[in-house]
Amino acid sequence: MSTIRPGSPTSYWLAVPAAAWMLAAVVVPTLLLLWVSFWGGRAFSTASPLTFDNYIRFFSNGAYLGLVLSTFGQAALLMAITGTLGYSIAYFLVVKLQSARWRTALFLAFVIPFWTSTLIRAIAWVPFLGVNGVINQALIFLGLTSAPIEAFLYSMAGITMAQVSLYTMLAAGPVVYMLNTIPPALREAAMTLKATPFTVWRRIIFPLTLPGVVIGQVLVFLNVMADFATVATIGGNKHALLGNLVLNFYEGSQLRFASVVAVLLMVCMLAGVALALRVVDIRKLGA
Amino acid sequence: MTQVTIAKAEAPAAAPRRAVRRLDHRTRSRITAWMLGGITLLFLLYQWLPILTLGLLSFSGPTGGTTFPMNGVSLHWYRELWDASIMNDFKPPLARSFLLALACSATTVVLAVMAAQAVRGRFRGNGLFFYLLLLGIMAPGILVGFGFALLMRLMGIELSWDTTAFVTHVTWTLPFGFLTMLAVFNRFDARLEEAALTLGASRLTTFRRVTLPIVLPGVMGAGLFGFSLSYDEYPRSLFTTGADLTLPLAVMAQLDRQLTPELYAIGTTTTAFSFIAIGIFTFAFWVLRRRVQARKP
């Protein structure tokens, strides 16, 4: 017995505002994108005939296809880096660090930037990456290079560096959560039975944290796939991923093309999430 | 002959080697700890150094550029920010972002508590409802913003920061508040409600007098998500804000025009502002939790 009677009409009515809000502002707009991407003709009207022309024109352009591939490549790269880094950090904070006070301090230092602006944090990388930037000054000071390296700002390397700093927390957070749910007795039992530390990790700890790893990877994947702000901030106008293409078409008033790219983006992301959901049950994390 | 000696030499070595290996586990485990600790500290440095550099460079002298050397220390760029021309005046966008974040925070709290209570009622279709809300986190801002802008265009509704941007911001903040409330109710002891109901309190009174005071710290958490996520939101705003910009949009517009230390000053200010907001919410959270704990016998 609680303040809500199970299955009562009240519980339906309480769910209505949130459900209506999400339907009207997320589901309907997404379906609209799908519809608009098939519009033919020139006018922006619901009377437009439906065709595959927009898709055919998109897929017949090799440059756009290359963009799809490089977006996937960037997502895979970030998933690999943040996955490894995030797991190492989560494992250290939860398992290896003995002092509770240090754990809290490091954890806060790790999490607090999440509550500040991603945009500002991306901009903060600009003074680091330029030809006269901090990284080049440090390299020259250390005598590692005599002339500044121009490869950081306005390059994919610089974008990747910033994205790693932005998204590692997403990969680590769910792992921290899963590691915390593992009772220490499990480890001890395995150790007593003469398993080596690596075997304990491989056969016991890692499988138990797998849902966290997968959720983290999904979050990083979704964020990198749709990231256009970091790319625009650090890449200037020299680099683009699928997200930037949506924006470019939108600003050029080519709404149907923008919709096509948006739909492709959505399909790629849904495929990624569906793949992940086959591995783990997301609801185990949420509730 | 030589083979025999080798065999003889190996036999006694086998026993100590096992001892060495057992010791190895402990040293190896310690080495792993140091390595992972090193990675963690390096990453924290990597994460914080740009933010700290941004803060430091914002105090550079009037002739200071966008990187080191600073050419003196001054509040010049903050004064520029304060006396700004109409073109790059950040005060109105700041006010808009702040009001919008407050509105999102309040809406998120109310809707998230209602939605979490609804799920506690286990109505039919609550699984679908859960995924519908989760969609707000999963769906990228660029799709939601773009799609909603198209919808408004079809319906002939003008884009504005306090109407259309507000609607899209809540789709982003609400799921976080909802997950927070679900986690809170998961740990909630429903027997307290049962006791109140058994003593004849109505369901509404029980919720108001028993449930709500206990989950209030969690409600603050949902409020913090609502505030900070909306305050920093960029992709959804970009498509749905219209002519009067919010702060992240104004910052990005300035970056497109010209990169000056003034931009670092505004970045430092909003980051400090975020920290203050986190501080206030954390303090309120701490006070409320102490009050709840103090009531326990």
Coordinates of N, CA, C and O in Angstrom, one line a residue, chain A residues 123-257:
Chain A
I123 N 35.3 25.5 -25.7 CA 36.0 26.7 -26.0 C 37.3 26.8 -25.2 O 38.3 27.3 -25.7
A124 N 37.3 26.3 -24.0 CA 38.5 26.3 -23.2 C 39.7 25.6 -23.8 O 40.8 25.8 -23.4
W125 N 39.4 24.7 -24.8 CA 40.5 24.0 -25.4 C 41.2 24.9 -26.5 O 42.3 24.5 -26.9
V126 N 40.5 25.9 -26.9 CA 41.0 26.7 -28.0 C 42.4 27.3 -27.7 O 43.3 27.2 -28.4
P127 N 42.6 28.0 -26.5 CA 43.9 28.6 -26.2 C 44.9 27.5 -26.0 O 46.1 27.8 -26.1
F128 N 44.5 26.2 -25.9 CA 45.5 25.1 -25.7 C 46.1 24.7 -27.1 O 47.2 24.3 -27.2
L129 N 45.2 24.7 -28.1 CA 45.5 24.0 -29.3 C 46.2 24.8 -30.4 O 46.8 24.3 -31.3
G130 N 46.1 26.1 -30.3 CA 46.5 27.0 -31.4 C 48.0 26.9 -31.7 O 48.8 26.2 -30.9
V131 N 48.5 27.5 -32.8 CA 49.9 27.5 -33.1 C 50.7 28.0 -32.0 O 51.8 27.5 -31.7
N132 N 50.3 29.1 -31.4 CA 51.0 29.6 -30.2 C 50.4 29.1 -28.9 O 50.5 29.7 -27.8
G133 N 49.6 28.1 -29.0 CA 48.8 27.6 -27.8 C 49.7 27.0 -26.8 O 50.9 26.8 -26.9
V134 N 49.0 26.6 -25.7 CA 49.8 26.1 -24.5 C 50.5 24.8 -24.8 O 51.7 24.7 -24.4
I135 N 49.9 23.9 -25.6 CA 50.6 22.7 -25.9 C 51.8 22.9 -26.7 O 52.9 22.3 -26.3
N136 N 51.8 23.8 -27.7 CA 53.0 24.0 -28.5 C 54.0 24.7 -27.7 O 55.2 24.4 -27.8
Q137 N 53.6 25.7 -26.8 CA 54.6 26.4 -26.0 C 55.3 25.4 -25.0 O 56.5 25.4 -24.8
A138 N 54.5 24.4 -24.5 CA 55.1 23.4 -23.6 C 56.1 22.5 -24.4 O 57.2 22.2 -23.9
L139 N 55.7 22.1 -25.6 CA 56.5 21.2 -26.4 C 57.8 21.9 -26.7 O 58.9 21.3 -26.6
I140 N 57.8 23.2 -27.1 CA 59.0 24.0 -27.4 C 59.8 24.1 -26.2 O 61.1 24.0 -26.2
F141 N 59.2 24.4 -25.1 CA 59.9 24.6 -23.8 C 60.7 23.4 -23.4 O 61.8 23.4 -23.0
L142 N 60.0 22.2 -23.6 CA 60.6 21.0 -23.3 C 61.7 20.5 -24.3 O 62.3 19.5 -24.1
G143 N 61.8 21.3 -25.4 CA 62.7 20.9 -26.5 C 62.3 19.7 -27.3 O 63.1 19.1 -28.0
L144 N 61.0 19.4 -27.3 CA 60.5 18.2 -28.0 C 60.3 18.6 -29.5 O 60.3 17.7 -30.4
T145 N 60.1 19.9 -29.7 CA 59.9 20.3 -31.1 C 60.5 21.7 -31.2 O 60.5 22.5 -30.2
S146 N 61.0 22.1 -32.4 CA 61.6 23.4 -32.5 C 60.6 24.4 -33.1 O 60.5 25.6 -32.7
A147 N 59.8 23.9 -34.0 CA 58.7 24.8 -34.6 C 57.4 24.3 -34.1 O 57.2 23.1 -33.9
P148 N 56.4 25.2 -33.9 CA 55.1 24.8 -33.4 C 54.4 23.9 -34.4 O 54.6 24.0 -35.6
I149 N 53.7 22.9 -33.8 CA 52.9 22.0 -34.7 C 51.6 22.6 -35.0 O 50.9 23.0 -34.0
E150 N 51.2 22.6 -36.2 CA 49.9 23.2 -36.6 C 48.8 22.3 -36.6 O 47.6 22.6 -36.9
A151 N 49.1 21.0 -36.1 CA 48.1 20.0 -36.3 C 47.0 20.0 -35.3 O 46.1 19.1 -35.3
F152 N 47.0 20.9 -34.3 CA 46.0 20.7 -33.2 C 44.7 21.5 -33.4 O 43.6 20.9 -33.6
L153 N 44.8 22.8 -33.5 CA 43.5 23.6 -33.7 C 43.1 23.4 -35.2 O 43.9 23.3 -36.0
Y154 N 41.8 23.4 -35.4 CA 41.2 23.2 -36.7 C 41.6 21.8 -37.2 O 41.9 21.7 -38.4
S155 N 41.7 20.8 -36.4 CA 42.1 19.5 -36.9 C 41.2 18.4 -36.1 O 40.7 18.7 -35.0
M156 N 41.1 17.2 -36.7 CA 40.4 16.2 -36.0 C 41.1 15.8 -34.7 O 40.4 15.4 -33.8
A157 N 42.4 15.9 -34.7 CA 43.2 15.5 -33.5 C 42.7 16.4 -32.3 O 42.5 15.9 -31.2
G158 N 42.6 17.7 -32.6 CA 42.2 18.7 -31.6 C 40.8 18.4 -31.1 O 40.4 18.4 -30.0
I159 N 39.9 18.1 -32.1 CA 38.5 17.8 -31.8 C 38.4 16.5 -30.9 O 37.7 16.5 -29.9
T160 N 39.2 15.5 -31.3 CA 39.2 14.3 -30.5 C 39.7 14.6 -29.1 O 39.1 14.1 -28.1
M161 N 40.8 15.4 -28.9 CA 41.3 15.7 -27.6 C 40.2 16.3 -26.7 O 40.0 16.0 -25.6
A162 N 39.5 17.3 -27.3 CA 38.4 18.0 -26.5 C 37.3 17.0 -26.2 O 36.8 17.0 -25.1
Q163 N 36.9 16.2 -27.2 CA 35.8 15.2 -26.9 C 36.1 14.2 -25.9 O 35.3 13.8 -25.1
V164 N 37.4 13.8 -25.8 CA 37.8 12.8 -24.8 C 37.6 13.5 -23.4 O 37.0 12.8 -22.5
S165 N 38.0 14.7 -23.3 CA 37.8 15.4 -22.0 C 36.3 15.6 -21.7 O 35.9 15.6 -20.5
L166 N 35.5 15.8 -22.7 CA 34.1 16.0 -22.4 C 33.3 14.7 -22.1 O 32.4 14.7 -21.3
Y167 N 33.7 13.6 -22.8 CA 32.8 12.5 -22.7 C 33.3 11.3 -21.9 O 32.5 10.3 -21.7
T168 N 34.5 11.4 -21.3 CA 35.0 10.2 -20.5 C 34.1 9.9 -19.3 O 33.8 8.8 -19.0
M169 N 33.5 11.0 -18.8 CA 32.7 10.8 -17.6 C 31.4 10.0 -17.9 O 31.0 9.2 -17.1
L170 N 30.9 10.1 -19.2 CA 29.8 9.4 -19.6 C 30.1 7.9 -19.6 O 29.2 7.0 -19.3
A171 N 31.3 7.5 -20.0 CA 31.7 6.1 -20.1 C 32.0 5.6 -18.7 O 31.8 4.4 -18.4
A172 N 32.5 6.4 -17.8 CA 32.9 6.0 -16.5 C 31.8 5.9 -15.5 O 31.7 4.9 -14.7
G173 N 30.8 6.8 -15.5 CA 29.7 6.9 -14.6 C 29.0 5.5 -14.4 O 28.9 5.0 -13.3
P174 N 28.4 5.0 -15.5 CA 27.7 3.7 -15.3 C 28.6 2.6 -14.7 O 28.1 1.7 -14.0
V175 N 29.9 2.6 -15.1 CA 30.8 1.5 -14.6 C 31.0 1.7 -13.1 O 31.0 0.7 -12.3
V176 N 31.1 3.0 -12.6 CA 31.2 3.2 -11.2 C 30.0 2.7 -10.5 O 30.1 2.0 -9.5
Y177 N 28.8 2.9 -11.1 CA 27.6 2.5 -10.5 C 27.6 0.9 -10.4 O 27.2 0.4 -9.3
M178 N 27.9 0.2 -11.4 CA 27.9 -1.2 -11.4 C 29.0 -1.8 -10.5 O 28.7 -2.8 -9.8
L179 N 30.2 -1.2 -10.4 CA 31.2 -1.7 -9.6 C 30.8 -1.6 -8.1 O 31.1 -2.5 -7.3
N180 N 30.0 -0.5 -7.8 CA 29.5 -0.3 -6.4 C 28.5 -1.4 -6.0 O 28.4 -1.7 -4.8
T181 N 27.9 -2.0 -7.0 CA 26.9 -3.1 -6.6 C 27.5 -4.4 -6.4 O 26.8 -5.4 -6.0
I182 N 28.8 -4.6 -6.7 CA 29.4 -5.9 -6.5 C 29.9 -6.1 -5.1 O 30.7 -5.3 -4.6
P183 N 29.3 -7.1 -4.4 CA 29.8 -7.4 -3.0 C 31.2 -7.8 -3.0 O 31.6 -8.7 -3.8
P184 N 32.0 -7.3 -2.0 CA 33.4 -7.6 -1.9 C 33.6 -9.1 -1.7 O 34.7 -9.7 -2.1
A185 N 32.6 -9.8 -1.1 CA 32.8 -11.2 -0.8 C 33.0 -12.0 -2.0 O 33.7 -13.0 -2.0
L186 N 32.5 -11.6 -3.2 CA 32.6 -12.3 -4.4 C 34.1 -12.4 -4.8 O 34.6 -13.4 -5.2
R187 N 34.8 -11.2 -4.7 CA 36.2 -11.2 -5.0 C 37.0 -12.1 -4.1 O 37.8 -12.9 -4.5
E188 N 36.6 -11.9 -2.8 CA 37.4 -12.7 -1.8 C 37.2 -14.2 -2.0 O 38.2 -15.0 -1.9
A189 N 36.0 -14.6 -2.3 CA 35.7 -16.0 -2.6 C 36.6 -16.5 -3.7 O 37.3 -17.6 -3.6
A190 N 36.7 -15.8 -4.8 CA 37.5 -16.2 -6.0 C 38.9 -16.2 -5.6 O 39.7 -17.1 -6.0
M191 N 39.4 -15.2 -4.8 CA 40.8 -15.2 -4.5 C 41.1 -16.4 -3.6 O 42.2 -17.0 -3.7
T192 N 40.2 -16.7 -2.7 CA 40.5 -17.9 -1.8 C 40.6 -19.2 -2.6 O 41.4 -20.1 -2.3
L193 N 39.8 -19.2 -3.7 CA 39.9 -20.4 -4.6 C 41.1 -20.3 -5.6 O 41.1 -21.0 -6.6
K194 N 42.0 -19.4 -5.2 CA 43.3 -19.4 -6.0 C 43.2 -18.8 -7.4 O 44.1 -19.1 -8.2
A195 N 42.2 -18.0 -7.6 CA 42.2 -17.3 -8.9 C 43.2 -16.1 -8.9 O 43.3 -15.5 -7.8
T196 N 43.9 -15.9 -10.0 CA 44.8 -14.8 -10.0 C 43.9 -13.5 -10.1 O 42.8 -13.5 -10.6
P197 N 44.5 -12.3 -9.7 CA 43.7 -11.1 -9.8 C 43.2 -10.8 -11.1 O 42.0 -10.4 -11.3
F198 N 44.0 -11.1 -12.2 CA 43.5 -10.9 -13.5 C 42.3 -11.8 -13.9 O 41.3 -11.4 -14.5
T199 N 42.4 -13.1 -13.4 CA 41.3 -14.0 -13.7 C 40.0 -13.5 -13.0 O 38.9 -13.6 -13.5
V200 N 40.2 -13.0 -11.7 CA 39.0 -12.5 -11.0 C 38.4 -11.4 -11.7 O 37.2 -11.4 -11.9
W201 N 39.2 -10.5 -12.3 CA 38.7 -9.4 -13.0 C 38.0 -9.9 -14.3 O 36.8 -9.5 -14.6
R202 N 38.6 -10.8 -15.0 CA 38.1 -11.2 -16.3 C 36.9 -12.1 -16.2 O 36.0 -12.0 -17.0
R203 N 36.9 -13.0 -15.2 CA 35.8 -13.9 -15.1 C 34.6 -13.5 -14.2 O 33.5 -13.9 -14.3
I204 N 34.9 -12.5 -13.3 CA 33.9 -12.2 -12.3 C 33.5 -10.7 -12.4 O 32.4 -10.3 -12.6
I205 N 34.5 -9.8 -12.2 CA 34.2 -8.4 -12.1 C 33.8 -7.8 -13.5 O 32.7 -7.2 -13.5
F206 N 34.5 -8.1 -14.5 CA 34.1 -7.6 -15.8 C 32.7 -8.0 -16.3 O 32.0 -7.1 -16.7
P207 N 32.4 -9.3 -16.2 CA 31.0 -9.6 -16.6 C 29.9 -8.9 -15.8 O 28.9 -8.5 -16.4
L208 N 30.2 -8.7 -14.5 CA 29.2 -8.0 -13.7 C 29.1 -6.5 -14.0 O 28.1 -5.9 -13.8
T209 N 30.2 -5.9 -14.5 CA 30.2 -4.5 -14.9 C 29.8 -4.3 -16.3 O 29.6 -3.1 -16.8
L210 N 29.6 -5.4 -17.1 CA 29.4 -5.2 -18.5 C 28.2 -4.3 -18.8 O 28.3 -3.5 -19.8
P211 N 27.0 -4.4 -18.1 CA 25.9 -3.5 -18.4 C 26.3 -2.1 -18.3 O 26.0 -1.2 -19.2
G212 N 27.1 -1.7 -17.3 CA 27.6 -0.4 -17.1 C 28.5 0.0 -18.3 O 28.4 1.2 -18.8
V213 N 29.4 -0.9 -18.7 CA 30.2 -0.6 -19.9 C 29.4 -0.3 -21.1 O 29.6 0.7 -21.8
V214 N 28.4 -1.1 -21.3 CA 27.6 -1.0 -22.5 C 26.8 0.4 -22.5 O 26.8 1.1 -23.5
I215 N 26.2 0.6 -21.4 CA 25.4 1.9 -21.2 C 26.4 3.1 -21.5 O 26.0 4.0 -22.2
G216 N 27.5 3.0 -20.9 CA 28.5 4.1 -21.1 C 28.9 4.3 -22.6 O 28.9 5.4 -23.1
Q217 N 29.1 3.2 -23.2 CA 29.5 3.2 -24.6 C 28.3 3.8 -25.5 O 28.6 4.5 -26.4
V218 N 27.1 3.4 -25.1 CA 25.9 3.9 -25.8 C 25.9 5.5 -25.7 O 25.7 6.2 -26.7
L219 N 26.1 5.9 -24.4 CA 26.0 7.4 -24.2 C 27.1 8.1 -25.0 O 26.8 9.1 -25.6
V220 N 28.3 7.6 -25.0 CA 29.4 8.2 -25.8 C 29.1 8.2 -27.3 O 29.2 9.2 -28.0
F221 N 28.6 7.0 -27.7 CA 28.3 6.9 -29.2 C 27.2 7.9 -29.6 O 27.4 8.6 -30.5
L222 N 26.1 8.0 -28.8 CA 25.1 9.0 -29.1 C 25.6 10.4 -29.1 O 25.3 11.2 -30.0
N223 N 26.4 10.7 -28.1 CA 26.9 12.1 -28.0 C 27.8 12.5 -29.1 O 27.8 13.6 -29.7
V224 N 28.7 11.5 -29.5 CA 29.7 11.8 -30.5 C 29.0 11.9 -31.9 O 29.3 12.8 -32.7
M225 N 28.1 11.0 -32.1 CA 27.4 11.0 -33.4 C 26.7 12.3 -33.6 O 26.7 12.8 -34.8
A226 N 26.1 12.9 -32.6 CA 25.3 14.1 -32.8 C 26.0 15.4 -32.4 O 25.5 16.5 -32.5
D227 N 27.3 15.2 -32.1 CA 28.1 16.4 -31.6 C 28.4 17.3 -32.9 O 29.1 16.8 -33.8
F228 N 27.9 18.5 -32.9 CA 28.4 19.4 -33.9 C 29.0 20.6 -33.3 O 29.8 21.3 -33.9
A229 N 28.7 20.9 -32.0 CA 29.2 22.1 -31.3 C 30.7 22.1 -31.1 O 31.4 23.0 -31.5
T230 N 31.2 20.9 -30.6 CA 32.6 20.8 -30.4 C 33.4 20.9 -31.7 O 34.4 21.5 -31.9
V231 N 32.8 20.2 -32.7 CA 33.4 20.2 -34.1 C 33.5 21.6 -34.6 O 34.5 22.0 -35.2
A232 N 32.4 22.4 -34.4 CA 32.4 23.7 -35.0 C 33.3 24.6 -34.2 O 34.0 25.5 -34.8
T233 N 33.4 24.4 -32.9 CA 34.2 25.3 -32.0 C 35.7 25.1 -32.3 O 36.4 26.1 -32.5
I234 N 36.1 23.9 -32.4 CA 37.5 23.6 -32.5 C 37.9 23.3 -33.9 O 39.0 23.7 -34.4
G235 N 37.0 22.7 -34.7 CA 37.4 22.5 -36.1 C 37.2 23.7 -37.0 O 37.5 23.6 -38.2
G236 N 36.7 24.8 -36.5 CA 36.4 25.9 -37.4 C 35.4 25.5 -38.4 O 34.5 24.7 -38.1
N237 N 35.6 25.9 -39.6 CA 34.7 25.4 -40.7 C 35.4 24.4 -41.6 O 34.9 24.0 -42.6
K238 N 36.5 23.9 -41.1 CA 37.3 23.0 -41.9 C 36.9 21.6 -41.8 O 37.2 20.8 -42.6
H239 N 36.2 21.2 -40.7 CA 35.9 19.8 -40.5 C 34.4 19.8 -40.2 O 33.8 20.7 -39.7
A240 N 33.8 18.6 -40.6 CA 32.3 18.5 -40.4 C 32.1 17.0 -40.1 O 32.7 16.1 -40.6
L241 N 31.1 16.8 -39.3 CA 30.5 15.4 -39.1 C 29.0 15.5 -39.5 O 28.6 16.6 -39.9
L242 N 28.3 14.5 -39.4 CA 26.9 14.5 -39.9 C 26.1 15.6 -39.2 O 25.3 16.2 -39.9
G243 N 26.3 15.8 -37.9 CA 25.6 16.9 -37.2 C 25.8 18.2 -37.9 O 24.8 19.0 -38.0
N244 N 27.0 18.6 -38.3 CA 27.3 19.8 -38.9 C 26.6 20.0 -40.2 O 26.2 21.0 -40.7
L245 N 26.4 18.8 -40.9 CA 25.8 18.8 -42.2 C 24.3 19.2 -42.1 O 23.8 19.9 -42.9
V246 N 23.7 18.6 -41.0 CA 22.3 19.0 -40.7 C 22.2 20.5 -40.6 O 21.3 21.2 -41.2
L247 N 23.1 21.1 -39.8 CA 23.0 22.5 -39.5 C 23.3 23.3 -40.8 O 22.6 24.3 -41.0
N248 N 24.3 22.9 -41.6 CA 24.6 23.6 -42.8 C 23.4 23.6 -43.8 O 23.1 24.7 -44.3
F249 N 22.8 22.5 -43.9 CA 21.6 22.5 -44.8 C 20.5 23.3 -44.2 O 19.8 24.0 -45.0
Y250 N 20.3 23.3 -42.9 CA 19.2 24.0 -42.3 C 19.5 25.5 -42.5 O 18.6 26.3 -42.8
E251 N 20.7 26.0 -42.3 CA 21.0 27.4 -42.4 C 20.9 27.8 -43.9 O 20.7 29.0 -44.2
G252 N 21.2 26.9 -44.8 CA 21.0 27.2 -46.2 C 19.6 27.0 -46.7 O 19.3 27.0 -47.9
S253 N 18.6 26.8 -45.7 CA 17.2 26.6 -46.0 C 16.9 25.4 -46.9 O 15.9 25.4 -47.5
Q254 N 17.8 24.5 -46.9 CA 17.5 23.2 -47.6 C 17.0 22.2 -46.6 O 17.6 21.3 -46.2
L255 N 15.7 22.5 -46.2 CA 15.1 21.7 -45.1 C 15.0 20.3 -45.4 O 15.1 19.4 -44.5
R256 N 14.6 19.9 -46.7 CA 14.4 18.5 -47.0 C 15.7 17.7 -46.9 O 15.8 16.6 -46.4
F257 N 16.8 18.4 -47.3 CA 18.1 17.7 -47.2 C 18.6 17.6 -45.8 O 19.1 16.5 -45.3

